[in-house]
């Protein structure tokens, strides 16, 4: 086709003319899908700085970075590795060793250039290499990668199989690799300077990636375990046993950040979980909490050990575990080639035990009756007795920790502010970044001092309790001594159920009534106490719950309004999930669980805070809610949302993620909320059911529920303003929150009323970042209410750090708030004050909390309903890197719905 016939849209001009429009028809202009969604939002720029509060000097763990070489370029090259026979190398750990060898062998061909390599497919230099495509061949002896991924067949004389003879002659295996390095892109270093002026681009993202890769490579050279931007040295001083064969390993996070005062290096203490190194048998005993290897459950052990790396004695070679032998060591046979007297070879069947004891003269003390460790291929096993195998240090443990492991970890890894500061100053010295040649060639130098910034301490909001009394908050805390709840409910038509907990129930009820009365809650006598029948005590959790409910239903005259449930264990009680589900989903009954260990007045007051909130009361509220005077929010109907998605632990790839959206009700209150919880695809971070178009009149999405409830509970008013707090998303996902999630929310609003255009505010809260605050010359944490929006904040975007809570132990972690959108037009002071106030409306404690209440509630709702869906424990699968997820994802089971009577309650409190 001649180009003249072609217009810009790729359509041919030789089409017939369109038909004429009849005179009485008014043509409808077709709106294409993209036109509707034209608006692509990106995070807003900062509108100014806050000024309220008392100014205080603060130190942060950001260290100033100078970049002198702004005229140069990073050159990005792709790296491809092949074996001698042309097969691509798929194992991860070999890359660094191969490239180190390339650097040593071919430095003149590389024009003596230093490079930064990410361990996989990318390599970066400052200035270009001599040619755009380079090919090298290198030989490595005894390739056992630092993460042996099974490409290298294990060498050594300790491997009884038919190739023993070959290995005897060549104890070390050498491997030949071909390396192709080809030019991919050029990144101007000027992009770094531009980003510091707030102009972020693809180039600046890439340039920072290069700087971070240089830090990773620097740590890899020192033999560290690398986890994203954190580095862990192999030093037993940094290990803390948290039980179950798992150690907490303390290391450092370090990454470059763009800030208002220039580039900074953010260094923080970081902890990861590793497998206890040393004898495999010791690890298994600790992991399964058994006394000796003879009581180990080997089926479970096989799953736990798969893919872990071991060294074997006496040759000290490294292998990766592929499985266990079917039979015990003294019965497991393999074929051995042996030399006969006349110099020929014969194949003989030998047991692994006899081979090691007789042929190798190794004394085996306890392995004879245990399975062997297999490090071979599926068709060609290679067996070692258990006692000759030791786990290599620094292997990550990626399963979920138990409650006990978690509390032990928290206890052992927390540090007071001053201790943390000295550890970080030290880390900067140990890491010795000035000696890193790649940083030198970028002209990067790192200062040695904590950055000093100016923070402000906001005054606490005024809080009201019963009888119109003021509540005095000191240091972000208060109590209810001689005070009544501001909105006390009545506990009536209720009963107690006891799942075999040992406790003086009559005394408990008497004390609950007494404490309730002092808080303004009228507690009636319970209808009855239902004790679990002896015969069901050992039954499965679901059966115990069913039987208890049968009992309750048969004895009570009508449905109860409230059930108090006594559980036998404090943590992880397996009755909890099924009990909650039965009450809330099947019967619509409010319930409170407790494990009666140390019950005193303080404990009962805390219990009543929760019960009161669940039954529709409030313990305290802000003065600004009572006489509506909260800036902006009190002036026109405002819906506040808290959104969060929680996932299974890293080892559980097949557990549905749980999305929770918490929404405020009864405007002008900002203390009352309801929750809507749904399941979605595993690991999906964006909430996918905010708007679910079922038919032209039906929307089964989360937002419709929230909006309808706001309307009915707020005097038939639609919200003019919707403030969204979103938790758990990283900076790379901000655009999705603004364009995918917000679009769904807008669609849900339009679906209810096409002419309704509420204004939106979108704020992301992040807790897992690495910026910490310290007070100069003081051992204490920063005061509650400390806010900071300058110097180490973003050069362009609207973000601030807030510590609303009192840090009692360890070092306070501020919450990092990012304001992505503000159509309402809050002043910085008003917005910061609203966020601070929302840390004071949490009904479960008498303290300010570290992140706004709606987000905390969303966590609680997701966690509780997650326990309803008792998914099979998929975390039992192998401990680390267990390959790809299954090809076709199974359909996600829907979350059971709550009964109408409890749907709008604070059941999650």
PDB file of C-alpha atoms in Angstrom, residues 419-560:
ATOM      1  CA  UNK A 419      22.467   1.899  71.970  1.00  0.00           C
ATOM      2  CA  UNK A 420      21.010   2.020  68.466  1.00  0.00           C
ATOM      3  CA  UNK A 421      22.827   5.263  67.710  1.00  0.00           C
ATOM      4  CA  UNK A 422      26.203   3.882  68.720  1.00  0.00           C
ATOM      5  CA  UNK A 423      25.602   0.663  66.750  1.00  0.00           C
ATOM      6  CA  UNK A 424      24.762   2.743  63.657  1.00  0.00           C
ATOM      7  CA  UNK A 425      27.787   5.035  63.993  1.00  0.00           C
ATOM      8  CA  UNK A 426      29.848   1.910  64.283  1.00  0.00           C
ATOM      9  CA  UNK A 427      28.210   0.333  61.235  1.00  0.00           C
ATOM     10  CA  UNK A 428      29.225   3.297  59.140  1.00  0.00           C
ATOM     11  CA  UNK A 429      32.846   2.787  60.211  1.00  0.00           C
ATOM     12  CA  UNK A 430      32.777  -1.003  59.719  1.00  0.00           C
ATOM     13  CA  UNK A 431      31.251  -0.732  56.244  1.00  0.00           C
ATOM     14  CA  UNK A 432      34.048   1.592  55.188  1.00  0.00           C
ATOM     15  CA  UNK A 433      32.219   2.827  52.092  1.00  0.00           C
ATOM     16  CA  UNK A 434      35.036   5.241  51.262  1.00  0.00           C
ATOM     17  CA  UNK A 435      37.125   2.240  50.243  1.00  0.00           C
ATOM     18  CA  UNK A 436      34.536   1.069  47.708  1.00  0.00           C
ATOM     19  CA  UNK A 437      36.118   1.808  44.279  1.00  0.00           C
ATOM     20  CA  UNK A 438      32.757   2.072  42.486  1.00  0.00           C
ATOM     21  CA  UNK A 439      31.554   4.771  44.902  1.00  0.00           C
ATOM     22  CA  UNK A 440      34.847   6.588  44.428  1.00  0.00           C
ATOM     23  CA  UNK A 441      34.493   6.545  40.652  1.00  0.00           C
ATOM     24  CA  UNK A 442      30.989   8.067  41.001  1.00  0.00           C
ATOM     25  CA  UNK A 443      32.506  10.782  43.192  1.00  0.00           C
ATOM     26  CA  UNK A 444      30.315   9.700  46.110  1.00  0.00           C
ATOM     27  CA  UNK A 445      31.464  10.490  49.649  1.00  0.00           C
ATOM     28  CA  UNK A 446      29.449   9.823  52.799  1.00  0.00           C
ATOM     29  CA  UNK A 447      29.486  12.020  55.908  1.00  0.00           C
ATOM     30  CA  UNK A 448      29.837  10.497  59.356  1.00  0.00           C
ATOM     31  CA  UNK A 449      27.217  12.478  61.296  1.00  0.00           C
ATOM     32  CA  UNK A 450      23.514  11.937  61.979  1.00  0.00           C
ATOM     33  CA  UNK A 451      21.475  14.602  60.162  1.00  0.00           C
ATOM     34  CA  UNK A 452      19.958  17.146  62.549  1.00  0.00           C
ATOM     35  CA  UNK A 453      16.428  18.284  61.718  1.00  0.00           C
ATOM     36  CA  UNK A 454      13.810  20.463  63.336  1.00  0.00           C
ATOM     37  CA  UNK A 455      10.790  18.602  64.676  1.00  0.00           C
ATOM     38  CA  UNK A 456       7.700  19.945  66.405  1.00  0.00           C
ATOM     39  CA  UNK A 457       5.740  18.458  69.290  1.00  0.00           C
ATOM     40  CA  UNK A 458       1.989  18.856  68.693  1.00  0.00           C
ATOM     41  CA  UNK A 459      -0.233  19.413  71.727  1.00  0.00           C
ATOM     42  CA  UNK A 460      -2.512  16.401  72.392  1.00  0.00           C
ATOM     43  CA  UNK A 461      -6.165  16.784  71.330  1.00  0.00           C
ATOM     44  CA  UNK A 462      -8.689  17.335  74.142  1.00  0.00           C
ATOM     45  CA  UNK A 463     -10.414  14.090  75.142  1.00  0.00           C
ATOM     46  CA  UNK A 464     -13.820  13.834  76.862  1.00  0.00           C
ATOM     47  CA  UNK A 465     -15.238  11.058  79.076  1.00  0.00           C
ATOM     48  CA  UNK A 466     -18.558  10.476  80.884  1.00  0.00           C
ATOM     49  CA  UNK A 467     -20.426  13.271  82.740  1.00  0.00           C
ATOM     50  CA  UNK A 468     -18.750  15.817  80.432  1.00  0.00           C
ATOM     51  CA  UNK A 469     -15.426  15.396  82.265  1.00  0.00           C
ATOM     52  CA  UNK A 470     -12.129  16.218  80.581  1.00  0.00           C
ATOM     53  CA  UNK A 471      -9.532  13.494  80.388  1.00  0.00           C
ATOM     54  CA  UNK A 472      -5.960  14.530  81.070  1.00  0.00           C
ATOM     55  CA  UNK A 473      -3.488  12.847  78.771  1.00  0.00           C
ATOM     56  CA  UNK A 474       0.106  12.710  79.946  1.00  0.00           C
ATOM     57  CA  UNK A 475       2.824  11.519  77.625  1.00  0.00           C
ATOM     58  CA  UNK A 476       0.267  10.058  75.208  1.00  0.00           C
ATOM     59  CA  UNK A 477      -1.438   7.981  77.943  1.00  0.00           C
ATOM     60  CA  UNK A 478      -4.429   8.248  80.254  1.00  0.00           C
ATOM     61  CA  UNK A 479      -6.534   6.092  82.572  1.00  0.00           C
ATOM     62  CA  UNK A 480     -10.124   5.717  83.727  1.00  0.00           C
ATOM     63  CA  UNK A 481      -9.512   5.902  87.470  1.00  0.00           C
ATOM     64  CA  UNK A 482     -12.630   7.566  88.928  1.00  0.00           C
ATOM     65  CA  UNK A 483     -13.942   8.224  85.412  1.00  0.00           C
ATOM     66  CA  UNK A 484     -16.937   6.882  83.542  1.00  0.00           C
ATOM     67  CA  UNK A 485     -17.113   5.970  79.835  1.00  0.00           C
ATOM     68  CA  UNK A 486     -18.483   8.787  77.662  1.00  0.00           C
ATOM     69  CA  UNK A 487     -21.061   6.482  76.082  1.00  0.00           C
ATOM     70  CA  UNK A 488     -21.539   3.400  78.253  1.00  0.00           C
ATOM     71  CA  UNK A 489     -23.628   0.517  76.956  1.00  0.00           C
ATOM     72  CA  UNK A 490     -25.626  -2.010  78.943  1.00  0.00           C
ATOM     73  CA  UNK A 491     -24.579  -5.676  79.219  1.00  0.00           C
ATOM     74  CA  UNK A 492     -27.875  -7.584  79.263  1.00  0.00           C
ATOM     75  CA  UNK A 493     -29.274 -10.907  78.000  1.00  0.00           C
ATOM     76  CA  UNK A 494     -25.826 -12.428  78.211  1.00  0.00           C
ATOM     77  CA  UNK A 495     -24.157 -15.673  79.257  1.00  0.00           C
ATOM     78  CA  UNK A 496     -20.711 -17.107  79.934  1.00  0.00           C
ATOM     79  CA  UNK A 497     -19.271 -20.112  78.089  1.00  0.00           C
ATOM     80  CA  UNK A 498     -16.196 -21.863  79.444  1.00  0.00           C
ATOM     81  CA  UNK A 499     -13.997 -24.028  77.217  1.00  0.00           C
ATOM     82  CA  UNK A 500     -12.312 -25.831  80.097  1.00  0.00           C
ATOM     83  CA  UNK A 501     -10.412 -22.812  81.411  1.00  0.00           C
ATOM     84  CA  UNK A 502      -9.583 -23.111  85.098  1.00  0.00           C
ATOM     85  CA  UNK A 503     -10.988 -20.102  86.874  1.00  0.00           C
ATOM     86  CA  UNK A 504     -13.325 -18.860  89.593  1.00  0.00           C
ATOM     87  CA  UNK A 505     -16.136 -17.877  87.237  1.00  0.00           C
ATOM     88  CA  UNK A 506     -18.488 -16.550  89.933  1.00  0.00           C
ATOM     89  CA  UNK A 507     -15.701 -14.282  91.229  1.00  0.00           C
ATOM     90  CA  UNK A 508     -14.952 -13.114  87.678  1.00  0.00           C
ATOM     91  CA  UNK A 509     -18.604 -12.195  87.067  1.00  0.00           C
ATOM     92  CA  UNK A 510     -18.834 -10.380  90.423  1.00  0.00           C
ATOM     93  CA  UNK A 511     -15.673  -8.331  89.668  1.00  0.00           C
ATOM     94  CA  UNK A 512     -16.850  -7.578  86.124  1.00  0.00           C
ATOM     95  CA  UNK A 513     -20.139  -6.200  87.483  1.00  0.00           C
ATOM     96  CA  UNK A 514     -18.301  -4.091  90.068  1.00  0.00           C
ATOM     97  CA  UNK A 515     -15.759  -2.615  87.616  1.00  0.00           C
ATOM     98  CA  UNK A 516     -18.527  -2.143  85.019  1.00  0.00           C
ATOM     99  CA  UNK A 517     -20.585  -0.119  87.487  1.00  0.00           C
ATOM    100  CA  UNK A 518     -17.617   2.160  88.257  1.00  0.00           C
ATOM    101  CA  UNK A 519     -17.261   2.875  84.500  1.00  0.00           C
ATOM    102  CA  UNK A 520     -20.982   3.553  84.041  1.00  0.00           C
ATOM    103  CA  UNK A 521     -21.754   0.162  82.440  1.00  0.00           C
ATOM    104  CA  UNK A 522     -24.753  -1.654  83.882  1.00  0.00           C
ATOM    105  CA  UNK A 523     -23.908  -5.361  83.906  1.00  0.00           C
ATOM    106  CA  UNK A 524     -26.903  -7.587  84.554  1.00  0.00           C
ATOM    107  CA  UNK A 525     -26.550 -11.048  86.078  1.00  0.00           C
ATOM    108  CA  UNK A 526     -25.673 -13.494  83.285  1.00  0.00           C
ATOM    109  CA  UNK A 527     -28.403 -15.936  82.307  1.00  0.00           C
ATOM    110  CA  UNK A 528     -26.153 -18.947  82.819  1.00  0.00           C
ATOM    111  CA  UNK A 529     -22.602 -20.296  82.771  1.00  0.00           C
ATOM    112  CA  UNK A 530     -22.084 -23.076  80.217  1.00  0.00           C
ATOM    113  CA  UNK A 531     -19.243 -25.415  81.119  1.00  0.00           C
ATOM    114  CA  UNK A 532     -17.753 -27.583  78.380  1.00  0.00           C
ATOM    115  CA  UNK A 533     -18.619 -31.235  78.831  1.00  0.00           C
ATOM    116  CA  UNK A 534     -15.587 -33.383  79.750  1.00  0.00           C
ATOM    117  CA  UNK A 535     -16.110 -35.713  76.781  1.00  0.00           C
ATOM    118  CA  UNK A 536     -15.460 -32.938  74.203  1.00  0.00           C
ATOM    119  CA  UNK A 537     -12.347 -31.472  75.774  1.00  0.00           C
ATOM    120  CA  UNK A 538     -10.062 -33.409  73.382  1.00  0.00           C
ATOM    121  CA  UNK A 539     -12.352 -33.082  70.334  1.00  0.00           C
ATOM    122  CA  UNK A 540     -11.367 -31.014  67.253  1.00  0.00           C
ATOM    123  CA  UNK A 541     -11.998 -27.239  67.647  1.00  0.00           C
ATOM    124  CA  UNK A 542     -14.978 -27.145  65.252  1.00  0.00           C
ATOM    125  CA  UNK A 543     -16.715 -29.964  67.139  1.00  0.00           C
ATOM    126  CA  UNK A 544     -16.136 -28.263  70.507  1.00  0.00           C
ATOM    127  CA  UNK A 545     -17.665 -25.023  69.208  1.00  0.00           C
ATOM    128  CA  UNK A 546     -20.679 -26.807  67.642  1.00  0.00           C
ATOM    129  CA  UNK A 547     -21.380 -28.762  70.843  1.00  0.00           C
ATOM    130  CA  UNK A 548     -21.108 -25.640  72.975  1.00  0.00           C
ATOM    131  CA  UNK A 549     -23.572 -23.833  70.697  1.00  0.00           C
ATOM    132  CA  UNK A 550     -26.036 -26.709  70.831  1.00  0.00           C
ATOM    133  CA  UNK A 551     -25.879 -26.478  74.617  1.00  0.00           C
ATOM    134  CA  UNK A 552     -26.362 -22.669  74.637  1.00  0.00           C
ATOM    135  CA  UNK A 553     -29.297 -22.827  72.209  1.00  0.00           C
ATOM    136  CA  UNK A 554     -31.073 -25.587  74.094  1.00  0.00           C
ATOM    137  CA  UNK A 555     -30.913 -23.737  77.439  1.00  0.00           C
ATOM    138  CA  UNK A 556     -31.412 -20.060  76.570  1.00  0.00           C
ATOM    139  CA  UNK A 557     -34.957 -18.707  76.167  1.00  0.00           C
ATOM    140  CA  UNK A 558     -33.968 -16.643  73.116  1.00  0.00           C
ATOM    141  CA  UNK A 559     -30.844 -15.482  71.245  1.00  0.00           C
ATOM    142  CA  UNK A 560     -28.334 -13.817  73.624  1.00  0.00           C
TER     143      UNK A 560
END
